[in-house]
Amino acid sequence: MNVSFNKREPVYVQVVRHFKEQIATGNFEPGQEIPSRRELANQLKINPNTAQRAYKEMEVEGLIYTEGNNPSRITKDEKIIGTVREELIIQAVDSFIASIRPIDVPVEELVSLIKRKYTESGN
Amino acid sequence: MNVSFNKREPVYVQVVRHFKEQIATGNFEPGQEIPSRRELANQLKINPNTAQRAYKEMEVEGLIYTEGNNPSRITKDEKIIGTVREELIIQAVDSFIASIRPIDVPVEELVSLIKRKYTESGN
DNA sequence: ACCGGTGTATTAAACGTTTAATACGGTCTA
DNA sequence: TAGACCGTATTAAACGTTTAATACACCGGT
């Protein structure tokens, strides 16, 4: 569980995204138990309420579910799981396009840049 | 002068970026006069102090300069102007890479997506 | 000389969001 | 039945940004 926070974006949003990334890349199995609110808070050194808020949001979106007073679990709905990856990608791409379009960069220059930077070893 | 603000990012930051985009795309000539603080505030419906803060930042970065008590002007330093475009692009690309890398998307899928969306009429 | 426009500076208050503190009720188990 | 762990709820505090109110000095044209 490794999350580095930036301070401009709400922490709970970053936590949600982190979980989505895990789900999208298959690091979480459907139905898999996730850390309790309090345990997550401990691990990430955040307030339990912030963890709660993140989980609440994920629950509303159907990404996780809670039965009784047991730690929540990743949804078993494969359809939802499959959607997560696409949504993350689309959001990232759209946001990138929106930020780059005003600068009028030739698409080939862009592609070349991305290919090079994306392929570079893990930075 | 058309700027649409999102409310997550400080307004003055968005104003600065907007000006940088104008400079990067050549919409501003070197030495060209820009609106006074108070006029910009009127145009964008923001507080004069917010305009001042944006301009101050640009002045610190050498993008604009001020002589006497006249409205500020775009720098005549072509080197700085040339740099603006590169910086905007690098920043956008780096930020995109950072957000997309955790999802493990094949680079070709990415390139294909970007080409399609970027080429789509102005959305 | 005056008036209106510049840029600049300081200080305080308002505002919304995020985070924190705390408490409550449930369930399980030793 | 007591304790520990769950999720949940309510309220308060902290924080950063923005707004606001003023004030100052400067220059230019009337």
PDB file of N, CA, C and O in Angstrom, chain A residues 55-117:
ATOM      1  N   TYR A  55     -13.963   5.412   1.104  1.00  0.00           N
ATOM      2  CA  TYR A  55     -14.699   4.157   0.957  1.00  0.00           C
ATOM      3  C   TYR A  55     -16.165   4.414   0.632  1.00  0.00           C
ATOM      4  O   TYR A  55     -16.781   3.693  -0.155  1.00  0.00           O
ATOM      5  N   LYS A  56     -16.712   5.430   1.293  1.00  0.00           N
ATOM      6  CA  LYS A  56     -18.115   5.759   1.046  1.00  0.00           C
ATOM      7  C   LYS A  56     -18.329   6.050  -0.434  1.00  0.00           C
ATOM      8  O   LYS A  56     -19.280   5.576  -1.044  1.00  0.00           O
ATOM      9  N   GLU A  57     -17.425   6.841  -0.962  1.00  0.00           N
ATOM     10  CA  GLU A  57     -17.534   7.197  -2.377  1.00  0.00           C
ATOM     11  C   GLU A  57     -17.443   5.949  -3.254  1.00  0.00           C
ATOM     12  O   GLU A  57     -18.200   5.768  -4.204  1.00  0.00           O
ATOM     13  N   MET A  58     -16.527   5.090  -2.911  1.00  0.00           N
ATOM     14  CA  MET A  58     -16.379   3.862  -3.703  1.00  0.00           C
ATOM     15  C   MET A  58     -17.616   2.984  -3.577  1.00  0.00           C
ATOM     16  O   MET A  58     -18.020   2.317  -4.529  1.00  0.00           O
ATOM     17  N   GLU A  59     -18.217   3.016  -2.394  1.00  0.00           N
ATOM     18  CA  GLU A  59     -19.419   2.209  -2.191  1.00  0.00           C
ATOM     19  C   GLU A  59     -20.566   2.746  -3.036  1.00  0.00           C
ATOM     20  O   GLU A  59     -21.298   1.979  -3.675  1.00  0.00           O
ATOM     21  N   VAL A  60     -20.692   4.064  -3.046  1.00  0.00           N
ATOM     22  CA  VAL A  60     -21.745   4.688  -3.857  1.00  0.00           C
ATOM     23  C   VAL A  60     -21.566   4.335  -5.327  1.00  0.00           C
ATOM     24  O   VAL A  60     -22.533   4.093  -6.045  1.00  0.00           O
ATOM     25  N   GLU A  61     -20.325   4.269  -5.747  1.00  0.00           N
ATOM     26  CA  GLU A  61     -20.055   3.952  -7.150  1.00  0.00           C
ATOM     27  C   GLU A  61     -20.127   2.458  -7.430  1.00  0.00           C
ATOM     28  O   GLU A  61     -19.920   2.021  -8.562  1.00  0.00           O
ATOM     29  N   GLY A  62     -20.373   1.693  -6.391  1.00  0.00           N
ATOM     30  CA  GLY A  62     -20.520   0.253  -6.589  1.00  0.00           C
ATOM     31  C   GLY A  62     -19.207  -0.497  -6.709  1.00  0.00           C
ATOM     32  O   GLY A  62     -19.187  -1.654  -7.120  1.00  0.00           O
ATOM     33  N   LEU A  63     -18.111   0.152  -6.363  1.00  0.00           N
ATOM     34  CA  LEU A  63     -16.809  -0.500  -6.487  1.00  0.00           C
ATOM     35  C   LEU A  63     -16.560  -1.462  -5.340  1.00  0.00           C
ATOM     36  O   LEU A  63     -15.897  -2.479  -5.500  1.00  0.00           O
ATOM     37  N   ILE A  64     -17.083  -1.133  -4.190  1.00  0.00           N
ATOM     38  CA  ILE A  64     -16.945  -2.007  -3.032  1.00  0.00           C
ATOM     39  C   ILE A  64     -18.309  -2.191  -2.385  1.00  0.00           C
ATOM     40  O   ILE A  64     -19.250  -1.460  -2.687  1.00  0.00           O
ATOM     41  N   TYR A  65     -18.411  -3.171  -1.514  1.00  0.00           N
ATOM     42  CA  TYR A  65     -19.662  -3.350  -0.781  1.00  0.00           C
ATOM     43  C   TYR A  65     -19.343  -3.764   0.644  1.00  0.00           C
ATOM     44  O   TYR A  65     -18.227  -4.211   0.944  1.00  0.00           O
ATOM     45  N   THR A  66     -20.336  -3.590   1.495  1.00  0.00           N
ATOM     46  CA  THR A  66     -20.123  -3.864   2.908  1.00  0.00           C
ATOM     47  C   THR A  66     -21.241  -4.755   3.424  1.00  0.00           C
ATOM     48  O   THR A  66     -22.413  -4.476   3.196  1.00  0.00           O
ATOM     49  N   GLU A  67     -20.875  -5.820   4.108  1.00  0.00           N
ATOM     50  CA  GLU A  67     -21.871  -6.713   4.691  1.00  0.00           C
ATOM     51  C   GLU A  67     -21.679  -6.744   6.193  1.00  0.00           C
ATOM     52  O   GLU A  67     -20.574  -7.054   6.679  1.00  0.00           O
ATOM     53  N   GLY A  68     -22.759  -6.442   6.920  1.00  0.00           N
ATOM     54  CA  GLY A  68     -22.666  -6.414   8.372  1.00  0.00           C
ATOM     55  C   GLY A  68     -21.567  -5.464   8.794  1.00  0.00           C
ATOM     56  O   GLY A  68     -21.318  -4.459   8.142  1.00  0.00           O
ATOM     57  N   ASN A  69     -20.906  -5.763   9.865  1.00  0.00           N
ATOM     58  CA  ASN A  69     -19.795  -4.902  10.239  1.00  0.00           C
ATOM     59  C   ASN A  69     -18.468  -5.622  10.007  1.00  0.00           C
ATOM     60  O   ASN A  69     -17.658  -5.782  10.900  1.00  0.00           O
ATOM     61  N   ASN A  70     -18.329  -6.014   8.770  1.00  0.00           N
ATOM     62  CA  ASN A  70     -17.056  -6.606   8.355  1.00  0.00           C
ATOM     63  C   ASN A  70     -16.364  -5.634   7.415  1.00  0.00           C
ATOM     64  O   ASN A  70     -16.996  -4.760   6.840  1.00  0.00           O
ATOM     65  N   PRO A  71     -15.072  -5.772   7.298  1.00  0.00           N
ATOM     66  CA  PRO A  71     -14.361  -4.911   6.346  1.00  0.00           C
ATOM     67  C   PRO A  71     -14.984  -5.035   4.963  1.00  0.00           C
ATOM     68  O   PRO A  71     -15.434  -6.106   4.572  1.00  0.00           O
ATOM     69  N   SER A  72     -15.009  -3.941   4.247  1.00  0.00           N
ATOM     70  CA  SER A  72     -15.632  -3.945   2.924  1.00  0.00           C
ATOM     71  C   SER A  72     -14.850  -4.828   1.964  1.00  0.00           C
ATOM     72  O   SER A  72     -13.713  -5.209   2.216  1.00  0.00           O
ATOM     73  N   ARG A  73     -15.513  -5.158   0.861  1.00  0.00           N
ATOM     74  CA  ARG A  73     -14.880  -6.004  -0.153  1.00  0.00           C
ATOM     75  C   ARG A  73     -15.046  -5.398  -1.541  1.00  0.00           C
ATOM     76  O   ARG A  73     -15.974  -4.644  -1.796  1.00  0.00           O
ATOM     77  N   ILE A  74     -14.126  -5.767  -2.408  1.00  0.00           N
ATOM     78  CA  ILE A  74     -14.221  -5.361  -3.806  1.00  0.00           C
ATOM     79  C   ILE A  74     -15.454  -6.018  -4.423  1.00  0.00           C
ATOM     80  O   ILE A  74     -15.745  -7.179  -4.148  1.00  0.00           O
ATOM     81  N   THR A  75     -16.169  -5.261  -5.228  1.00  0.00           N
ATOM     82  CA  THR A  75     -17.378  -5.790  -5.849  1.00  0.00           C
ATOM     83  C   THR A  75     -17.087  -7.053  -6.649  1.00  0.00           C
ATOM     84  O   THR A  75     -15.979  -7.262  -7.149  1.00  0.00           O
ATOM     85  N   LYS A  76     -18.110  -7.881  -6.759  1.00  0.00           N
ATOM     86  CA  LYS A  76     -17.976  -9.076  -7.588  1.00  0.00           C
ATOM     87  C   LYS A  76     -18.535  -8.845  -8.982  1.00  0.00           C
ATOM     88  O   LYS A  76     -18.503  -9.735  -9.834  1.00  0.00           O
ATOM     89  N   ASP A  77     -19.071  -7.639  -9.175  1.00  0.00           N
ATOM     90  CA  ASP A  77     -19.667  -7.307 -10.469  1.00  0.00           C
ATOM     91  C   ASP A  77     -18.562  -7.051 -11.496  1.00  0.00           C
ATOM     92  O   ASP A  77     -17.967  -5.978 -11.551  1.00  0.00           O
ATOM     93  N   GLU A  78     -18.315  -8.051 -12.309  1.00  0.00           N
ATOM     94  CA  GLU A  78     -17.198  -7.964 -13.270  1.00  0.00           C
ATOM     95  C   GLU A  78     -17.401  -6.809 -14.254  1.00  0.00           C
ATOM     96  O   GLU A  78     -16.450  -6.218 -14.751  1.00  0.00           O
ATOM     97  N   LYS A  79     -18.646  -6.513 -14.504  1.00  0.00           N
ATOM     98  CA  LYS A  79     -18.927  -5.446 -15.462  1.00  0.00           C
ATOM     99  C   LYS A  79     -18.393  -4.106 -14.926  1.00  0.00           C
ATOM    100  O   LYS A  79     -17.738  -3.356 -15.643  1.00  0.00           O
ATOM    101  N   ILE A  80     -18.700  -3.859 -13.660  1.00  0.00           N
ATOM    102  CA  ILE A  80     -18.208  -2.624 -13.049  1.00  0.00           C
ATOM    103  C   ILE A  80     -16.689  -2.593 -13.053  1.00  0.00           C
ATOM    104  O   ILE A  80     -16.056  -1.596 -13.415  1.00  0.00           O
ATOM    105  N   ILE A  81     -16.111  -3.715 -12.673  1.00  0.00           N
ATOM    106  CA  ILE A  81     -14.651  -3.793 -12.637  1.00  0.00           C
ATOM    107  C   ILE A  81     -14.049  -3.483 -14.007  1.00  0.00           C
ATOM    108  O   ILE A  81     -13.073  -2.744 -14.130  1.00  0.00           O
ATOM    109  N   GLY A  82     -14.673  -4.061 -15.018  1.00  0.00           N
ATOM    110  CA  GLY A  82     -14.162  -3.830 -16.365  1.00  0.00           C
ATOM    111  C   GLY A  82     -14.247  -2.367 -16.761  1.00  0.00           C
ATOM    112  O   GLY A  82     -13.421  -1.864 -17.524  1.00  0.00           O
ATOM    113  N   THR A  83     -15.250  -1.701 -16.244  1.00  0.00           N
ATOM    114  CA  THR A  83     -15.460  -0.302 -16.613  1.00  0.00           C
ATOM    115  C   THR A  83     -14.411   0.627 -16.007  1.00  0.00           C
ATOM    116  O   THR A  83     -14.046   1.636 -16.604  1.00  0.00           O
ATOM    117  N   VAL A  84     -13.937   0.254 -14.855  1.00  0.00           N
ATOM    118  CA  VAL A  84     -13.011   1.131 -14.130  1.00  0.00           C
ATOM    119  C   VAL A  84     -11.803   1.504 -14.969  1.00  0.00           C
ATOM    120  O   VAL A  84     -11.423   2.674 -15.065  1.00  0.00           O
ATOM    121  N   ARG A  85     -11.215   0.517 -15.587  1.00  0.00           N
ATOM    122  CA  ARG A  85     -10.014   0.780 -16.384  1.00  0.00           C
ATOM    123  C   ARG A  85     -10.316   1.785 -17.495  1.00  0.00           C
ATOM    124  O   ARG A  85      -9.589   2.775 -17.661  1.00  0.00           O
ATOM    125  N   GLU A  86     -11.391   1.533 -18.207  1.00  0.00           N
ATOM    126  CA  GLU A  86     -11.734   2.437 -19.314  1.00  0.00           C
ATOM    127  C   GLU A  86     -11.945   3.858 -18.820  1.00  0.00           C
ATOM    128  O   GLU A  86     -11.485   4.816 -19.445  1.00  0.00           O
ATOM    129  N   GLU A  87     -12.631   3.975 -17.681  1.00  0.00           N
ATOM    130  CA  GLU A  87     -12.916   5.322 -17.169  1.00  0.00           C
ATOM    131  C   GLU A  87     -11.649   6.057 -16.773  1.00  0.00           C
ATOM    132  O   GLU A  87     -11.502   7.249 -17.042  1.00  0.00           O
ATOM    133  N   LEU A  88     -10.746   5.337 -16.148  1.00  0.00           N
ATOM    134  CA  LEU A  88      -9.486   5.969 -15.757  1.00  0.00           C
ATOM    135  C   LEU A  88      -8.731   6.463 -16.983  1.00  0.00           C
ATOM    136  O   LEU A  88      -8.204   7.577 -17.006  1.00  0.00           O
ATOM    137  N   ILE A  89      -8.688   5.617 -17.991  1.00  0.00           N
ATOM    138  CA  ILE A  89      -7.961   5.987 -19.207  1.00  0.00           C
ATOM    139  C   ILE A  89      -8.607   7.184 -19.878  1.00  0.00           C
ATOM    140  O   ILE A  89      -7.945   8.160 -20.229  1.00  0.00           O
ATOM    141  N   ILE A  90      -9.905   7.101 -20.036  1.00  0.00           N
ATOM    142  CA  ILE A  90     -10.620   8.190 -20.711  1.00  0.00           C
ATOM    143  C   ILE A  90     -10.431   9.505 -19.968  1.00  0.00           C
ATOM    144  O   ILE A  90     -10.176  10.549 -20.570  1.00  0.00           O
ATOM    145  N   GLN A  91     -10.528   9.429 -18.668  1.00  0.00           N
ATOM    146  CA  GLN A  91     -10.379  10.656 -17.887  1.00  0.00           C
ATOM    147  C   GLN A  91      -8.983  11.255 -18.060  1.00  0.00           C
ATOM    148  O   GLN A  91      -8.826  12.460 -18.247  1.00  0.00           O
ATOM    149  N   ALA A  92      -7.986  10.402 -17.999  1.00  0.00           N
ATOM    150  CA  ALA A  92      -6.612  10.885 -18.139  1.00  0.00           C
ATOM    151  C   ALA A  92      -6.389  11.485 -19.524  1.00  0.00           C
ATOM    152  O   ALA A  92      -5.808  12.562 -19.665  1.00  0.00           O
ATOM    153  N   VAL A  93      -6.869  10.789 -20.529  1.00  0.00           N
ATOM    154  CA  VAL A  93      -6.667  11.263 -21.902  1.00  0.00           C
ATOM    155  C   VAL A  93      -7.422  12.562 -22.138  1.00  0.00           C
ATOM    156  O   VAL A  93      -6.872  13.528 -22.671  1.00  0.00           O
ATOM    157  N   ASP A  94      -8.669  12.604 -21.730  1.00  0.00           N
ATOM    158  CA  ASP A  94      -9.466  13.809 -21.944  1.00  0.00           C
ATOM    159  C   ASP A  94      -8.848  15.011 -21.251  1.00  0.00           C
ATOM    160  O   ASP A  94      -8.775  16.105 -21.814  1.00  0.00           O
ATOM    161  N   SER A  95      -8.427  14.789 -20.038  1.00  0.00           N
ATOM    162  CA  SER A  95      -7.824  15.880 -19.290  1.00  0.00           C
ATOM    163  C   SER A  95      -6.528  16.342 -19.961  1.00  0.00           C
ATOM    164  O   SER A  95      -6.223  17.542 -20.019  1.00  0.00           O
ATOM    165  N   PHE A  96      -5.801  15.395 -20.499  1.00  0.00           N
ATOM    166  CA  PHE A  96      -4.565  15.739 -21.209  1.00  0.00           C
ATOM    167  C   PHE A  96      -4.869  16.538 -22.476  1.00  0.00           C
ATOM    168  O   PHE A  96      -4.267  17.587 -22.729  1.00  0.00           O
ATOM    169  N   ILE A  97      -5.810  16.041 -23.239  1.00  0.00           N
ATOM    170  CA  ILE A  97      -6.193  16.737 -24.459  1.00  0.00           C
ATOM    171  C   ILE A  97      -6.620  18.170 -24.160  1.00  0.00           C
ATOM    172  O   ILE A  97      -6.224  19.120 -24.840  1.00  0.00           O
ATOM    173  N   ALA A  98      -7.423  18.319 -23.112  1.00  0.00           N
ATOM    174  CA  ALA A  98      -7.921  19.649 -22.773  1.00  0.00           C
ATOM    175  C   ALA A  98      -6.782  20.591 -22.430  1.00  0.00           C
ATOM    176  O   ALA A  98      -6.835  21.787 -22.739  1.00  0.00           O
ATOM    177  N   SER A  99      -5.748  20.054 -21.816  1.00  0.00           N
ATOM    178  CA  SER A  99      -4.655  20.926 -21.402  1.00  0.00           C
ATOM    179  C   SER A  99      -3.680  21.206 -22.533  1.00  0.00           C
ATOM    180  O   SER A  99      -2.989  22.219 -22.534  1.00  0.00           O
ATOM    181  N   ILE A 100      -3.645  20.317 -23.492  1.00  0.00           N
ATOM    182  CA  ILE A 100      -2.652  20.479 -24.554  1.00  0.00           C
ATOM    183  C   ILE A 100      -3.234  21.173 -25.794  1.00  0.00           C
ATOM    184  O   ILE A 100      -2.504  21.796 -26.563  1.00  0.00           O
ATOM    185  N   ARG A 101      -4.516  21.076 -25.975  1.00  0.00           N
ATOM    186  CA  ARG A 101      -5.113  21.619 -27.193  1.00  0.00           C
ATOM    187  C   ARG A 101      -4.878  23.113 -27.373  1.00  0.00           C
ATOM    188  O   ARG A 101      -4.585  23.559 -28.495  1.00  0.00           O
ATOM    189  N   PRO A 102      -4.987  23.904 -26.291  1.00  0.00           N
ATOM    190  CA  PRO A 102      -4.791  25.347 -26.467  1.00  0.00           C
ATOM    191  C   PRO A 102      -3.400  25.707 -26.962  1.00  0.00           C
ATOM    192  O   PRO A 102      -3.173  26.843 -27.370  1.00  0.00           O
ATOM    193  N   ILE A 103      -2.471  24.783 -26.917  1.00  0.00           N
ATOM    194  CA  ILE A 103      -1.099  25.129 -27.287  1.00  0.00           C
ATOM    195  C   ILE A 103      -0.811  24.820 -28.752  1.00  0.00           C
ATOM    196  O   ILE A 103       0.254  25.144 -29.267  1.00  0.00           O
ATOM    197  N   ASP A 104      -1.755  24.186 -29.413  1.00  0.00           N
ATOM    198  CA  ASP A 104      -1.595  23.926 -30.846  1.00  0.00           C
ATOM    199  C   ASP A 104      -0.315  23.162 -31.166  1.00  0.00           C
ATOM    200  O   ASP A 104       0.537  23.630 -31.922  1.00  0.00           O
ATOM    201  N   VAL A 105      -0.198  21.995 -30.595  1.00  0.00           N
ATOM    202  CA  VAL A 105       0.977  21.174 -30.870  1.00  0.00           C
ATOM    203  C   VAL A 105       0.625  20.166 -31.970  1.00  0.00           C
ATOM    204  O   VAL A 105      -0.408  19.518 -31.888  1.00  0.00           O
ATOM    205  N   PRO A 106       1.472  20.056 -32.974  1.00  0.00           N
ATOM    206  CA  PRO A 106       1.218  19.043 -34.008  1.00  0.00           C
ATOM    207  C   PRO A 106       1.110  17.667 -33.379  1.00  0.00           C
ATOM    208  O   PRO A 106       1.904  17.314 -32.507  1.00  0.00           O
ATOM    209  N   VAL A 107       0.155  16.904 -33.820  1.00  0.00           N
ATOM    210  CA  VAL A 107      -0.123  15.625 -33.184  1.00  0.00           C
ATOM    211  C   VAL A 107       1.086  14.686 -33.235  1.00  0.00           C
ATOM    212  O   VAL A 107       1.328  13.918 -32.303  1.00  0.00           O
ATOM    213  N   GLU A 108       1.864  14.800 -34.276  1.00  0.00           N
ATOM    214  CA  GLU A 108       3.016  13.905 -34.382  1.00  0.00           C
ATOM    215  C   GLU A 108       4.078  14.233 -33.347  1.00  0.00           C
ATOM    216  O   GLU A 108       4.726  13.344 -32.794  1.00  0.00           O
ATOM    217  N   GLU A 109       4.245  15.526 -33.106  1.00  0.00           N
ATOM    218  CA  GLU A 109       5.195  15.935 -32.068  1.00  0.00           C
ATOM    219  C   GLU A 109       4.762  15.386 -30.724  1.00  0.00           C
ATOM    220  O   GLU A 109       5.576  14.902 -29.910  1.00  0.00           O
ATOM    221  N   LEU A 110       3.454  15.424 -30.515  1.00  0.00           N
ATOM    222  CA  LEU A 110       2.883  14.929 -29.268  1.00  0.00           C
ATOM    223  C   LEU A 110       3.130  13.437 -29.117  1.00  0.00           C
ATOM    224  O   LEU A 110       3.620  12.961 -28.088  1.00  0.00           O
ATOM    225  N   VAL A 111       2.784  12.719 -30.141  1.00  0.00           N
ATOM    226  CA  VAL A 111       2.915  11.260 -30.098  1.00  0.00           C
ATOM    227  C   VAL A 111       4.361  10.859 -29.847  1.00  0.00           C
ATOM    228  O   VAL A 111       4.649   9.976 -29.026  1.00  0.00           O
ATOM    229  N   SER A 112       5.224  11.544 -30.536  1.00  0.00           N
ATOM    230  CA  SER A 112       6.649  11.227 -30.377  1.00  0.00           C
ATOM    231  C   SER A 112       7.116  11.454 -28.943  1.00  0.00           C
ATOM    232  O   SER A 112       7.818  10.646 -28.344  1.00  0.00           O
ATOM    233  N   LEU A 113       6.675  12.581 -28.394  1.00  0.00           N
ATOM    234  CA  LEU A 113       7.033  12.904 -27.012  1.00  0.00           C
ATOM    235  C   LEU A 113       6.524  11.846 -26.046  1.00  0.00           C
ATOM    236  O   LEU A 113       7.238  11.375 -25.162  1.00  0.00           O
ATOM    237  N   ILE A 114       5.275  11.498 -26.223  1.00  0.00           N
ATOM    238  CA  ILE A 114       4.649  10.548 -25.307  1.00  0.00           C
ATOM    239  C   ILE A 114       5.310   9.184 -25.405  1.00  0.00           C
ATOM    240  O   ILE A 114       5.619   8.553 -24.397  1.00  0.00           O
ATOM    241  N   LYS A 115       5.533   8.749 -26.618  1.00  0.00           N
ATOM    242  CA  LYS A 115       6.182   7.450 -26.792  1.00  0.00           C
ATOM    243  C   LYS A 115       7.508   7.409 -26.057  1.00  0.00           C
ATOM    244  O   LYS A 115       7.835   6.456 -25.356  1.00  0.00           O
ATOM    245  N   ARG A 116       8.262   8.486 -26.214  1.00  0.00           N
ATOM    246  CA  ARG A 116       9.582   8.490 -25.602  1.00  0.00           C
ATOM    247  C   ARG A 116       9.479   8.495 -24.079  1.00  0.00           C
ATOM    248  O   ARG A 116      10.083   7.670 -23.392  1.00  0.00           O
ATOM    249  N   LYS A 117       8.661   9.392 -23.558  1.00  0.00           N
ATOM    250  CA  LYS A 117       8.585   9.532 -22.095  1.00  0.00           C
ATOM    251  C   LYS A 117       7.897   8.337 -21.448  1.00  0.00           C
ATOM    252  O   LYS A 117       8.246   7.937 -20.339  1.00  0.00           O
TER     253      LYS A 117
END
